[in-house]
Amino acid sequence: MSVLSYVLVGFIIAYILDAYIHFWSDKVLKKWQCKTKAKRNLCIGIAYLTFAGVLAFFILTLLPSLIDSVKTLAKEIPNLIDKSQNLYGKFQDGTLINLPENVINAVEKAITDFFGTVVSKIEFDKIPGFVIKTVAVIFNIVMGIMVSVYMLIEKSDILRAGNKIVDTMFTPKKARRAKWAVKKVNEIFKRYFTGKILQACIISVVAFIIF
């Protein structure tokens, strides 16, 4: 199952980056005369450098803000606890609002039950498991990136092998239909992903400039 997850993540990354690679190969470097494989390898390198640059940009942009927010929250927690304790003390001695004793007892019981329920819902014994799963997800992504590099470099051989498998499994007529269907689905998804990626990049740049 882990190997399958590597292949799946790698396929998704390779599929999305392949449109960007074609843009460089067919548009930007169209007039550059060199071996086809050398040009494709160069475009693959550019695609992964761009991918790493975009990822680093978002990490360096969002991570400091996230760290500052966590630090601010950590500084404010003691003040919030003190204010809550003072407020609760005033509520108990009746200086905040004068209520019958039975109402105060009912409110205290409700608050105690609420916090007890919240604490009981926190499964501290599962925190190590969560950390392990997070590390596993990161590892799967890294392995998926490595698999995607291989898929993009050996794309022609992989497609050739896929065509042979289809030709072996089906009759010539059904094989042509299957290849035609896959080609149409590929064109639709490529246009969709290209449009969405372009839209996400524009929105990200605009949001970064505004905020």
PDB file of C-alpha atoms in Angstrom:
ATOM      1  CA  MET A   1       0.000   0.000   0.000  1.00  0.00           C
ATOM      2  CA  SER A   2       2.893   2.382   0.717  1.00  0.00           C
ATOM      3  CA  VAL A   3       4.425   1.726  -2.711  1.00  0.00           C
ATOM      4  CA  LEU A   4       1.049   2.395  -4.309  1.00  0.00           C
ATOM      5  CA  SER A   5       0.802   5.702  -2.456  1.00  0.00           C
ATOM      6  CA  TYR A   6       4.262   6.703  -3.747  1.00  0.00           C
ATOM      7  CA  VAL A   7       3.206   5.898  -7.304  1.00  0.00           C
ATOM      8  CA  LEU A   8      -0.121   7.719  -6.942  1.00  0.00           C
ATOM      9  CA  VAL A   9       1.442  10.890  -5.497  1.00  0.00           C
ATOM     10  CA  GLY A  10       4.197  10.748  -8.103  1.00  0.00           C
ATOM     11  CA  PHE A  11       1.684  10.349 -10.923  1.00  0.00           C
ATOM     12  CA  ILE A  12      -0.363  13.343  -9.737  1.00  0.00           C
ATOM     13  CA  ILE A  13       2.718  15.583  -9.467  1.00  0.00           C
ATOM     14  CA  ALA A  14       4.070  14.408 -12.826  1.00  0.00           C
ATOM     15  CA  TYR A  15       0.693  14.856 -14.525  1.00  0.00           C
ATOM     16  CA  ILE A  16       0.298  18.419 -13.277  1.00  0.00           C
ATOM     17  CA  LEU A  17       3.887  19.424 -14.102  1.00  0.00           C
ATOM     18  CA  ASP A  18       3.763  17.837 -17.549  1.00  0.00           C
ATOM     19  CA  ALA A  19       1.586  20.684 -18.884  1.00  0.00           C
ATOM     20  CA  TYR A  20       4.123  23.205 -17.594  1.00  0.00           C
ATOM     21  CA  ILE A  21       6.943  21.211 -19.176  1.00  0.00           C
ATOM     22  CA  HIS A  22       5.123  21.239 -22.530  1.00  0.00           C
ATOM     23  CA  PHE A  23       4.754  25.021 -22.228  1.00  0.00           C
ATOM     24  CA  TRP A  24       8.517  25.423 -21.941  1.00  0.00           C
ATOM     25  CA  SER A  25       9.284  22.826 -24.588  1.00  0.00           C
ATOM     26  CA  ASP A  26       6.697  23.873 -27.193  1.00  0.00           C
ATOM     27  CA  LYS A  27       6.526  27.633 -26.574  1.00  0.00           C
ATOM     28  CA  VAL A  28       9.549  29.112 -24.804  1.00  0.00           C
ATOM     29  CA  LEU A  29      12.254  26.789 -26.185  1.00  0.00           C
ATOM     30  CA  LYS A  30      10.522  25.929 -29.439  1.00  0.00           C
ATOM     31  CA  LYS A  31      13.280  27.407 -31.646  1.00  0.00           C
ATOM     32  CA  TRP A  32      16.126  25.984 -29.584  1.00  0.00           C
ATOM     33  CA  GLN A  33      17.847  23.354 -31.724  1.00  0.00           C
ATOM     34  CA  CYS A  34      19.072  20.412 -29.688  1.00  0.00           C
ATOM     35  CA  LYS A  35      18.260  16.789 -28.992  1.00  0.00           C
ATOM     36  CA  THR A  36      14.651  16.255 -27.982  1.00  0.00           C
ATOM     37  CA  LYS A  37      15.562  14.326 -24.834  1.00  0.00           C
ATOM     38  CA  ALA A  38      18.071  16.987 -23.749  1.00  0.00           C
ATOM     39  CA  LYS A  39      15.465  19.727 -24.207  1.00  0.00           C
ATOM     40  CA  ARG A  40      12.877  17.735 -22.255  1.00  0.00           C
ATOM     41  CA  ASN A  41      15.304  17.057 -19.414  1.00  0.00           C
ATOM     42  CA  LEU A  42      16.096  20.775 -19.269  1.00  0.00           C
ATOM     43  CA  CYS A  43      12.371  21.605 -19.160  1.00  0.00           C
ATOM     44  CA  ILE A  44      11.866  19.031 -16.403  1.00  0.00           C
ATOM     45  CA  GLY A  45      14.634  20.699 -14.407  1.00  0.00           C
ATOM     46  CA  ILE A  46      13.024  24.107 -14.926  1.00  0.00           C
ATOM     47  CA  ALA A  47       9.640  22.719 -13.864  1.00  0.00           C
ATOM     48  CA  TYR A  48      10.991  21.308 -10.585  1.00  0.00           C
ATOM     49  CA  LEU A  49      12.996  24.450  -9.869  1.00  0.00           C
ATOM     50  CA  THR A  50       9.807  26.462 -10.359  1.00  0.00           C
ATOM     51  CA  PHE A  51       7.884  24.020  -8.160  1.00  0.00           C
ATOM     52  CA  ALA A  52      10.531  24.295  -5.419  1.00  0.00           C
ATOM     53  CA  GLY A  53      10.599  28.089  -5.754  1.00  0.00           C
ATOM     54  CA  VAL A  54       6.821  28.413  -5.433  1.00  0.00           C
ATOM     55  CA  LEU A  55       6.806  26.044  -2.449  1.00  0.00           C
ATOM     56  CA  ALA A  56       9.641  27.958  -0.765  1.00  0.00           C
ATOM     57  CA  PHE A  57       7.879  31.252  -1.482  1.00  0.00           C
ATOM     58  CA  PHE A  58       4.703  30.143   0.260  1.00  0.00           C
ATOM     59  CA  ILE A  59       6.597  28.611   3.179  1.00  0.00           C
ATOM     60  CA  LEU A  60       8.731  31.715   3.714  1.00  0.00           C
ATOM     61  CA  THR A  61       5.678  33.948   3.333  1.00  0.00           C
ATOM     62  CA  LEU A  62       3.185  32.055   5.467  1.00  0.00           C
ATOM     63  CA  LEU A  63       5.439  30.425   8.063  1.00  0.00           C
ATOM     64  CA  PRO A  64       6.657  33.666   9.732  1.00  0.00           C
ATOM     65  CA  SER A  65       3.069  34.913  10.043  1.00  0.00           C
ATOM     66  CA  LEU A  66       2.002  31.568  11.501  1.00  0.00           C
ATOM     67  CA  ILE A  67       4.890  31.597  13.993  1.00  0.00           C
ATOM     68  CA  ASP A  68       4.082  35.191  15.026  1.00  0.00           C
ATOM     69  CA  SER A  69       0.430  34.252  15.545  1.00  0.00           C
ATOM     70  CA  VAL A  70       1.400  31.270  17.708  1.00  0.00           C
ATOM     71  CA  LYS A  71       3.816  33.416  19.745  1.00  0.00           C
ATOM     72  CA  THR A  72       1.155  36.093  20.255  1.00  0.00           C
ATOM     73  CA  LEU A  73      -1.361  33.472  21.329  1.00  0.00           C
ATOM     74  CA  ALA A  74       1.145  31.909  23.721  1.00  0.00           C
ATOM     75  CA  LYS A  75       1.811  35.326  25.301  1.00  0.00           C
ATOM     76  CA  GLU A  76      -1.885  36.071  25.656  1.00  0.00           C
ATOM     77  CA  ILE A  77      -2.868  32.729  27.194  1.00  0.00           C
ATOM     78  CA  PRO A  78      -1.692  33.624  30.762  1.00  0.00           C
ATOM     79  CA  ASN A  79      -3.563  36.960  30.579  1.00  0.00           C
ATOM     80  CA  LEU A  80      -6.698  35.208  29.337  1.00  0.00           C
ATOM     81  CA  ILE A  81      -6.443  32.653  32.155  1.00  0.00           C
ATOM     82  CA  ASP A  82      -6.029  35.419  34.761  1.00  0.00           C
ATOM     83  CA  LYS A  83      -8.981  37.365  33.371  1.00  0.00           C
ATOM     84  CA  SER A  84     -11.113  34.211  33.289  1.00  0.00           C
ATOM     85  CA  GLN A  85     -10.189  33.386  36.902  1.00  0.00           C
ATOM     86  CA  ASN A  86     -10.975  36.929  38.057  1.00  0.00           C
ATOM     87  CA  LEU A  87     -14.269  36.888  36.210  1.00  0.00           C
ATOM     88  CA  TYR A  88     -15.140  33.497  37.651  1.00  0.00           C
ATOM     89  CA  GLY A  89     -14.199  34.696  41.167  1.00  0.00           C
ATOM     90  CA  LYS A  90     -16.465  37.739  40.832  1.00  0.00           C
ATOM     91  CA  PHE A  91     -19.227  35.475  39.600  1.00  0.00           C
ATOM     92  CA  GLN A  92     -18.818  33.181  42.610  1.00  0.00           C
ATOM     93  CA  ASP A  93     -18.825  35.910  45.274  1.00  0.00           C
ATOM     94  CA  GLY A  94     -21.715  37.729  43.605  1.00  0.00           C
ATOM     95  CA  THR A  95     -19.885  40.987  42.844  1.00  0.00           C
ATOM     96  CA  LEU A  96     -20.353  40.554  39.104  1.00  0.00           C
ATOM     97  CA  ILE A  97     -24.035  39.743  39.229  1.00  0.00           C
ATOM     98  CA  ASN A  98     -26.296  38.863  42.121  1.00  0.00           C
ATOM     99  CA  LEU A  99     -27.832  35.463  41.466  1.00  0.00           C
ATOM    100  CA  PRO A 100     -29.430  32.855  43.732  1.00  0.00           C
ATOM    101  CA  GLU A 101     -27.051  30.263  45.111  1.00  0.00           C
ATOM    102  CA  ASN A 102     -28.736  27.375  43.299  1.00  0.00           C
ATOM    103  CA  VAL A 103     -28.272  29.160  39.945  1.00  0.00           C
ATOM    104  CA  ILE A 104     -24.582  29.790  40.690  1.00  0.00           C
ATOM    105  CA  ASN A 105     -24.118  26.123  41.612  1.00  0.00           C
ATOM    106  CA  ALA A 106     -25.841  25.025  38.396  1.00  0.00           C
ATOM    107  CA  VAL A 107     -23.628  27.312  36.295  1.00  0.00           C
ATOM    108  CA  GLU A 108     -20.487  26.105  38.081  1.00  0.00           C
ATOM    109  CA  LYS A 109     -21.503  22.481  37.476  1.00  0.00           C
ATOM    110  CA  ALA A 110     -22.170  23.202  33.791  1.00  0.00           C
ATOM    111  CA  ILE A 111     -18.771  24.888  33.376  1.00  0.00           C
ATOM    112  CA  THR A 112     -16.995  22.044  35.187  1.00  0.00           C
ATOM    113  CA  ASP A 113     -18.785  19.424  33.087  1.00  0.00           C
ATOM    114  CA  PHE A 114     -17.950  21.328  29.885  1.00  0.00           C
ATOM    115  CA  PHE A 115     -14.215  21.541  30.588  1.00  0.00           C
ATOM    116  CA  GLY A 116     -14.202  17.942  31.803  1.00  0.00           C
ATOM    117  CA  THR A 117     -15.787  16.839  28.522  1.00  0.00           C
ATOM    118  CA  VAL A 118     -13.296  18.891  26.476  1.00  0.00           C
ATOM    119  CA  VAL A 119     -10.309  17.422  28.341  1.00  0.00           C
ATOM    120  CA  SER A 120     -11.695  13.877  28.050  1.00  0.00           C
ATOM    121  CA  LYS A 121     -12.098  14.309  24.288  1.00  0.00           C
ATOM    122  CA  ILE A 122      -8.406  15.129  23.903  1.00  0.00           C
ATOM    123  CA  GLU A 123      -6.737  11.776  23.317  1.00  0.00           C
ATOM    124  CA  PHE A 124      -3.198  12.501  24.429  1.00  0.00           C
ATOM    125  CA  ASP A 125      -2.106   8.916  23.800  1.00  0.00           C
ATOM    126  CA  LYS A 126      -2.811   9.410  20.078  1.00  0.00           C
ATOM    127  CA  ILE A 127      -0.500  12.419  19.710  1.00  0.00           C
ATOM    128  CA  PRO A 128       2.591  10.246  18.964  1.00  0.00           C
ATOM    129  CA  GLY A 129       0.543   8.390  16.352  1.00  0.00           C
ATOM    130  CA  PHE A 130      -0.481  11.695  14.789  1.00  0.00           C
ATOM    131  CA  VAL A 131       3.146  12.808  14.643  1.00  0.00           C
ATOM    132  CA  ILE A 132       4.143   9.501  13.031  1.00  0.00           C
ATOM    133  CA  LYS A 133       1.357   9.836  10.444  1.00  0.00           C
ATOM    134  CA  THR A 134       2.433  13.393   9.656  1.00  0.00           C
ATOM    135  CA  VAL A 135       6.024  12.256   9.122  1.00  0.00           C
ATOM    136  CA  ALA A 136       4.734   9.396   6.954  1.00  0.00           C
ATOM    137  CA  VAL A 137       2.736  11.833   4.800  1.00  0.00           C
ATOM    138  CA  ILE A 138       5.808  14.054   4.333  1.00  0.00           C
ATOM    139  CA  PHE A 139       7.869  10.970   3.462  1.00  0.00           C
ATOM    140  CA  ASN A 140       5.219   9.862   0.948  1.00  0.00           C
ATOM    141  CA  ILE A 141       5.315  13.292  -0.700  1.00  0.00           C
ATOM    142  CA  VAL A 142       9.121  13.217  -0.939  1.00  0.00           C
ATOM    143  CA  MET A 143       9.047   9.714  -2.401  1.00  0.00           C
ATOM    144  CA  GLY A 144       6.233  10.785  -4.721  1.00  0.00           C
ATOM    145  CA  ILE A 145       8.364  13.656  -6.026  1.00  0.00           C
ATOM    146  CA  MET A 146      11.200  11.208  -6.758  1.00  0.00           C
ATOM    147  CA  VAL A 147       8.773   8.879  -8.551  1.00  0.00           C
ATOM    148  CA  SER A 148       7.369  11.808 -10.540  1.00  0.00           C
ATOM    149  CA  VAL A 149      10.871  12.740 -11.730  1.00  0.00           C
ATOM    150  CA  TYR A 150      11.334   9.199 -13.019  1.00  0.00           C
ATOM    151  CA  MET A 151       7.904   9.219 -14.688  1.00  0.00           C
ATOM    152  CA  LEU A 152       8.589  12.485 -16.485  1.00  0.00           C
ATOM    153  CA  ILE A 153      12.059  11.442 -17.644  1.00  0.00           C
ATOM    154  CA  GLU A 154      10.875   8.038 -18.854  1.00  0.00           C
ATOM    155  CA  LYS A 155       7.494   9.247 -20.095  1.00  0.00           C
ATOM    156  CA  SER A 156       7.974   7.973 -23.663  1.00  0.00           C
ATOM    157  CA  ASP A 157       8.958   4.487 -22.515  1.00  0.00           C
ATOM    158  CA  ILE A 158       6.076   4.337 -20.021  1.00  0.00           C
ATOM    159  CA  LEU A 159       3.546   5.383 -22.683  1.00  0.00           C
ATOM    160  CA  ARG A 160       5.023   2.870 -25.137  1.00  0.00           C
ATOM    161  CA  ALA A 161       4.702   0.106 -22.558  1.00  0.00           C
ATOM    162  CA  GLY A 162       1.123   1.192 -21.786  1.00  0.00           C
ATOM    163  CA  ASN A 163       0.205   1.058 -25.471  1.00  0.00           C
ATOM    164  CA  LYS A 164       1.636  -2.447 -25.741  1.00  0.00           C
ATOM    165  CA  ILE A 165      -0.410  -3.570 -22.732  1.00  0.00           C
ATOM    166  CA  VAL A 166      -3.600  -2.126 -24.242  1.00  0.00           C
ATOM    167  CA  ASP A 167      -2.864  -3.739 -27.609  1.00  0.00           C
ATOM    168  CA  THR A 168      -2.288  -7.082 -25.882  1.00  0.00           C
ATOM    169  CA  MET A 169      -5.451  -6.966 -23.740  1.00  0.00           C
ATOM    170  CA  PHE A 170      -7.928  -5.750 -26.392  1.00  0.00           C
ATOM    171  CA  THR A 171      -8.747  -6.238 -30.027  1.00  0.00           C
ATOM    172  CA  PRO A 172      -7.355  -3.602 -32.427  1.00  0.00           C
ATOM    173  CA  LYS A 173     -10.736  -1.848 -32.644  1.00  0.00           C
ATOM    174  CA  LYS A 174     -11.258  -1.720 -28.872  1.00  0.00           C
ATOM    175  CA  ALA A 175      -7.635  -0.706 -28.352  1.00  0.00           C
ATOM    176  CA  ARG A 176      -8.065   2.289 -30.694  1.00  0.00           C
ATOM    177  CA  ARG A 177     -11.230   3.298 -28.859  1.00  0.00           C
ATOM    178  CA  ALA A 178      -9.525   2.995 -25.474  1.00  0.00           C
ATOM    179  CA  LYS A 179      -6.551   5.094 -26.630  1.00  0.00           C
ATOM    180  CA  TRP A 180      -8.886   7.711 -28.121  1.00  0.00           C
ATOM    181  CA  ALA A 181     -10.877   7.910 -24.846  1.00  0.00           C
ATOM    182  CA  VAL A 182      -7.710   8.248 -22.761  1.00  0.00           C
ATOM    183  CA  LYS A 183      -6.427  10.947 -25.110  1.00  0.00           C
ATOM    184  CA  LYS A 184      -9.655  12.970 -24.828  1.00  0.00           C
ATOM    185  CA  VAL A 185      -9.757  12.614 -21.033  1.00  0.00           C
ATOM    186  CA  ASN A 186      -6.114  13.701 -20.892  1.00  0.00           C
ATOM    187  CA  GLU A 187      -6.823  16.800 -23.001  1.00  0.00           C
ATOM    188  CA  ILE A 188      -9.792  17.780 -20.815  1.00  0.00           C
ATOM    189  CA  PHE A 189      -7.894  17.339 -17.548  1.00  0.00           C
ATOM    190  CA  LYS A 190      -4.786  19.098 -18.895  1.00  0.00           C
ATOM    191  CA  ARG A 191      -6.837  22.168 -19.846  1.00  0.00           C
ATOM    192  CA  TYR A 192      -8.617  22.071 -16.487  1.00  0.00           C
ATOM    193  CA  PHE A 193      -5.421  21.803 -14.419  1.00  0.00           C
ATOM    194  CA  THR A 194      -3.655  24.440 -16.510  1.00  0.00           C
ATOM    195  CA  GLY A 195      -6.510  26.880 -15.982  1.00  0.00           C
ATOM    196  CA  LYS A 196      -6.758  26.172 -12.263  1.00  0.00           C
ATOM    197  CA  ILE A 197      -3.008  26.501 -11.705  1.00  0.00           C
ATOM    198  CA  LEU A 198      -2.939  29.801 -13.594  1.00  0.00           C
ATOM    199  CA  GLN A 199      -5.939  31.038 -11.607  1.00  0.00           C
ATOM    200  CA  ALA A 200      -4.350  29.997  -8.292  1.00  0.00           C
ATOM    201  CA  CYS A 201      -1.082  31.739  -9.187  1.00  0.00           C
ATOM    202  CA  ILE A 202      -2.860  34.974 -10.107  1.00  0.00           C
ATOM    203  CA  ILE A 203      -4.956  34.941  -6.917  1.00  0.00           C
ATOM    204  CA  SER A 204      -1.884  34.175  -4.789  1.00  0.00           C
ATOM    205  CA  VAL A 205       0.125  37.028  -6.304  1.00  0.00           C
ATOM    206  CA  VAL A 206      -2.772  39.482  -5.931  1.00  0.00           C
ATOM    207  CA  ALA A 207      -3.384  38.395  -2.328  1.00  0.00           C
ATOM    208  CA  PHE A 208       0.318  38.719  -1.510  1.00  0.00           C
ATOM    209  CA  ILE A 209       0.442  42.260  -2.996  1.00  0.00           C
ATOM    210  CA  ILE A 210      -2.745  43.393  -1.211  1.00  0.00           C
ATOM    211  CA  PHE A 211      -2.128  41.836   2.182  1.00  0.00           C
TER     212      PHE A 211
END
